[in-house]
Amino acid sequence: MPRKTDARANAIATAQRLFRIQGYTATGLTQIITESGAPKGSFYFHFPRGKAQLAEEAIDQYVASRIAVLRNISANTAGDAENFVRQVFGTFAAEMVASDFQYGCLMQNLANELPALDAELTKRVARGFVDSTEIIAEHFRRCGFAPARASSTAAALVAALEGARTIARLERTPAVFGALAEVSCQRCLPSA
């Protein structure tokens, strides 16, 4: 029997995985409980508000992980916008390949479903996109981009990444990430 801390962590990890593969609506509590190995009573002890609370925590952990990845890439490519862009696309492409093209972006999947379902979860997802975009914009500002250009380039990069995941899942190839990295790097060139 899993320990309490294991049951909670396993439920969050299972929810993240299933939300990334199936989405929010298609993922039922019974499936989460079964696949996480958590007893039903333990689940409600940890998540008294049920699926919505579990989704909040899954979103928060996913966003924290995504931000950590972006910060790490930024630290490894300080002052180099082009290498930063290539590493971001490469990292996301590698994750798609590692998941056998099953994992979409948890935030994107939920953003497609939640506005009509749950305002609080929608706010959390929106905040995740804002925070991720700001990490990218911050990197570009440190590379010498003017604030407006840094923000618009970051927003375009996030949109391209989300679209790339969708196309990669459909085509079952990471090729779109490479193509978008090339196009995005053009935006990283100094303005004429």
Tab-separated table of C-alpha atoms in Angstrom:
chain	number	residue	atom	x	y	z
A	1	MET	CA	0.000	0.000	0.000
A	2	PRO	CA	1.446	3.417	-0.946
A	3	ARG	CA	2.395	5.803	1.842
A	4	LYS	CA	0.259	8.949	2.165
A	5	THR	CA	2.857	11.134	0.514
A	6	ASP	CA	3.268	8.584	-2.279
A	7	ALA	CA	-0.490	8.381	-2.840
A	8	ARG	CA	-0.766	12.149	-3.191
A	9	ALA	CA	2.273	12.499	-5.459
A	10	ASN	CA	1.184	9.502	-7.538
A	11	ALA	CA	-2.294	10.963	-8.014
A	12	ILE	CA	-0.863	14.289	-9.199
A	13	ALA	CA	1.624	12.597	-11.549
A	14	THR	CA	-1.082	10.313	-12.928
A	15	ALA	CA	-3.475	13.223	-13.465
A	16	GLN	CA	-0.756	15.191	-15.263
A	17	ARG	CA	0.016	12.276	-17.555
A	18	LEU	CA	-3.629	11.562	-18.344
A	19	PHE	CA	-4.554	15.228	-18.846
A	20	ARG	CA	-1.635	15.533	-21.272
A	21	ILE	CA	-2.731	12.458	-23.225
A	22	GLN	CA	-6.535	12.551	-22.984
A	23	GLY	CA	-7.471	16.008	-21.738
A	24	TYR	CA	-9.478	16.963	-18.676
A	25	THR	CA	-12.997	15.907	-19.612
A	26	ALA	CA	-12.005	12.477	-20.915
A	27	THR	CA	-10.067	11.695	-17.735
A	28	GLY	CA	-12.269	10.373	-14.966
A	29	LEU	CA	-11.515	10.173	-11.266
A	30	THR	CA	-11.907	6.406	-11.315
A	31	GLN	CA	-9.174	6.138	-13.939
A	32	ILE	CA	-6.873	8.466	-11.982
A	33	ILE	CA	-7.438	6.562	-8.734
A	34	THR	CA	-6.971	3.179	-10.409
A	35	GLU	CA	-3.845	4.106	-12.354
A	36	SER	CA	-2.246	5.953	-9.438
A	37	GLY	CA	-2.814	3.032	-7.092
A	38	ALA	CA	-4.301	5.337	-4.458
A	39	PRO	CA	-7.159	4.073	-2.298
A	40	LYS	CA	-10.317	6.112	-2.903
A	41	GLY	CA	-10.437	7.261	0.729
A	42	SER	CA	-6.850	8.432	0.535
A	43	PHE	CA	-7.626	10.338	-2.638
A	44	TYR	CA	-10.401	12.350	-0.993
A	45	PHE	CA	-8.257	12.892	2.086
A	46	HIS	CA	-5.634	14.590	-0.100
A	47	PHE	CA	-8.068	16.227	-2.526
A	48	PRO	CA	-11.313	16.964	-0.652
A	49	ARG	CA	-12.577	19.091	-3.562
A	50	GLY	CA	-12.015	16.187	-5.938
A	51	LYS	CA	-10.911	16.431	-9.544
A	52	ALA	CA	-10.821	20.248	-9.658
A	53	GLN	CA	-8.379	20.420	-6.728
A	54	LEU	CA	-6.262	17.658	-8.238
A	55	ALA	CA	-6.200	19.551	-11.547
A	56	GLU	CA	-5.124	22.755	-9.758
A	57	GLU	CA	-2.175	20.956	-8.216
A	58	ALA	CA	-1.319	19.172	-11.473
A	59	ILE	CA	-1.311	22.525	-13.298
A	60	ASP	CA	0.831	24.162	-10.616
A	61	GLN	CA	3.421	21.367	-10.733
A	62	TYR	CA	3.431	21.288	-14.531
A	63	VAL	CA	3.935	25.058	-14.753
A	64	ALA	CA	6.710	24.956	-12.141
A	65	SER	CA	8.461	22.207	-14.105
A	66	ARG	CA	8.078	24.065	-17.404
A	67	ILE	CA	9.446	27.265	-15.882
A	68	ALA	CA	12.397	25.365	-14.383
A	69	VAL	CA	13.209	23.911	-17.818
A	70	LEU	CA	13.013	27.341	-19.466
A	71	ARG	CA	15.159	28.940	-16.746
A	72	ASN	CA	17.751	26.184	-17.107
A	73	ILE	CA	17.924	26.648	-20.879
A	74	SER	CA	18.158	30.409	-20.367
A	75	ALA	CA	21.033	30.001	-17.908
A	76	ASN	CA	22.846	27.695	-20.323
A	77	THR	CA	22.458	30.112	-23.250
A	78	ALA	CA	23.015	33.456	-21.526
A	79	GLY	CA	23.234	36.270	-24.050
A	80	ASP	CA	22.558	33.957	-27.010
A	81	ALA	CA	19.008	34.295	-28.342
A	82	GLU	CA	19.479	31.960	-31.290
A	83	ASN	CA	20.930	29.109	-29.233
A	84	PHE	CA	18.194	29.640	-26.636
A	85	VAL	CA	15.502	29.248	-29.318
A	86	ARG	CA	17.142	26.133	-30.748
A	87	GLN	CA	17.475	24.546	-27.300
A	88	VAL	CA	13.877	25.318	-26.358
A	89	PHE	CA	12.533	23.735	-29.554
A	90	GLY	CA	14.979	20.839	-29.195
A	91	THR	CA	13.952	20.176	-25.594
A	92	PHE	CA	10.253	20.176	-26.403
A	93	ALA	CA	10.868	17.963	-29.463
A	94	ALA	CA	12.859	15.482	-27.357
A	95	GLU	CA	10.030	15.312	-24.841
A	96	MET	CA	7.571	14.541	-27.637
A	97	VAL	CA	9.789	11.761	-28.967
A	98	ALA	CA	10.318	10.328	-25.458
A	99	SER	CA	6.542	10.149	-24.942
A	100	ASP	CA	6.097	8.448	-28.319
A	101	PHE	CA	4.164	11.568	-29.389
A	102	GLN	CA	1.468	10.958	-26.787
A	103	TYR	CA	2.041	13.957	-24.500
A	104	GLY	CA	0.525	17.240	-25.426
A	105	CYS	CA	0.977	20.319	-23.304
A	106	LEU	CA	-1.126	20.038	-20.165
A	107	MET	CA	-1.897	23.761	-20.292
A	108	GLN	CA	-2.891	23.666	-23.957
A	109	ASN	CA	-5.097	20.612	-23.492
A	110	LEU	CA	-6.882	22.182	-20.544
A	111	ALA	CA	-7.118	25.604	-22.224
A	112	ASN	CA	-9.045	23.965	-25.043
A	113	GLU	CA	-11.599	22.519	-22.613
A	114	LEU	CA	-11.813	24.568	-19.451
A	115	PRO	CA	-13.191	28.042	-20.167
A	116	ALA	CA	-16.720	26.693	-20.164
A	117	LEU	CA	-16.052	24.300	-17.277
A	118	ASP	CA	-14.078	25.987	-14.521
A	119	ALA	CA	-13.052	29.639	-14.215
A	120	GLU	CA	-10.418	28.998	-11.502
A	121	LEU	CA	-8.624	26.308	-13.496
A	122	THR	CA	-8.788	28.531	-16.576
A	123	LYS	CA	-7.089	31.343	-14.622
A	124	ARG	CA	-4.335	28.969	-13.482
A	125	VAL	CA	-3.688	27.782	-17.031
A	126	ALA	CA	-3.635	31.364	-18.324
A	127	ARG	CA	-1.196	32.329	-15.567
A	128	GLY	CA	1.038	29.414	-16.592
A	129	PHE	CA	1.228	30.720	-20.150
A	130	VAL	CA	1.892	34.267	-18.933
A	131	ASP	CA	4.659	33.121	-16.589
A	132	SER	CA	6.291	30.905	-19.246
A	133	THR	CA	6.151	33.685	-21.814
A	134	GLU	CA	7.701	36.119	-19.349
A	135	ILE	CA	10.679	33.801	-18.706
A	136	ILE	CA	11.316	33.723	-22.461
A	137	ALA	CA	10.852	37.496	-22.841
A	138	GLU	CA	13.267	38.041	-19.955
A	139	HIS	CA	15.892	35.977	-21.778
A	140	PHE	CA	15.437	38.027	-24.943
A	141	ARG	CA	15.710	41.299	-22.999
A	142	ARG	CA	18.995	40.063	-21.562
A	143	CYS	CA	20.110	39.402	-25.134
A	144	GLY	CA	19.554	43.078	-25.925
A	145	PHE	CA	16.064	42.987	-27.408
A	146	ALA	CA	13.938	46.075	-26.812
A	147	PRO	CA	11.128	45.289	-24.329
A	148	ALA	CA	8.334	45.295	-26.936
A	149	ARG	CA	10.331	43.082	-29.300
A	150	ALA	CA	11.251	40.702	-26.470
A	151	SER	CA	7.587	40.349	-25.479
A	152	SER	CA	6.298	39.829	-29.007
A	153	THR	CA	9.062	37.352	-29.849
A	154	ALA	CA	8.360	35.413	-26.648
A	155	ALA	CA	4.610	35.303	-27.360
A	156	ALA	CA	5.266	34.071	-30.896
A	157	LEU	CA	7.671	31.426	-29.602
A	158	VAL	CA	5.150	30.085	-27.071
A	159	ALA	CA	2.414	29.958	-29.735
A	160	ALA	CA	4.791	28.167	-32.117
A	161	LEU	CA	5.730	25.613	-29.443
A	162	GLU	CA	2.095	24.820	-28.685
A	163	GLY	CA	1.258	24.464	-32.357
A	164	ALA	CA	4.341	22.329	-32.908
A	165	ARG	CA	3.233	19.892	-30.221
A	166	THR	CA	-0.142	19.484	-31.875
A	167	ILE	CA	1.359	18.904	-35.321
A	168	ALA	CA	4.057	16.567	-33.970
A	169	ARG	CA	1.394	14.452	-32.242
A	170	LEU	CA	-0.573	14.174	-35.470
A	171	GLU	CA	2.388	13.514	-37.752
A	172	ARG	CA	4.353	11.486	-35.176
A	173	THR	CA	7.561	13.267	-36.067
A	174	PRO	CA	9.517	16.085	-34.416
A	175	ALA	CA	10.309	17.703	-37.808
A	176	VAL	CA	8.007	20.670	-37.190
A	177	PHE	CA	10.115	21.702	-34.177
A	178	GLY	CA	13.214	21.993	-36.348
A	179	ALA	CA	11.363	23.952	-39.011
A	180	LEU	CA	9.944	26.376	-36.454
A	181	ALA	CA	13.317	26.762	-34.772
A	182	GLU	CA	14.797	27.882	-38.091
A	183	VAL	CA	12.007	30.383	-38.737
A	184	SER	CA	12.071	31.628	-35.141
A	185	CYS	CA	15.817	32.164	-35.273
A	186	GLN	CA	15.258	34.646	-38.097
A	187	ARG	CA	13.379	36.788	-35.580
A	188	CYS	CA	16.427	36.615	-33.300
A	189	LEU	CA	18.660	38.362	-35.825
A	190	PRO	CA	19.484	41.999	-35.101
A	191	SER	CA	16.923	44.409	-36.531
A	192	ALA	CA	17.999	46.200	-39.666
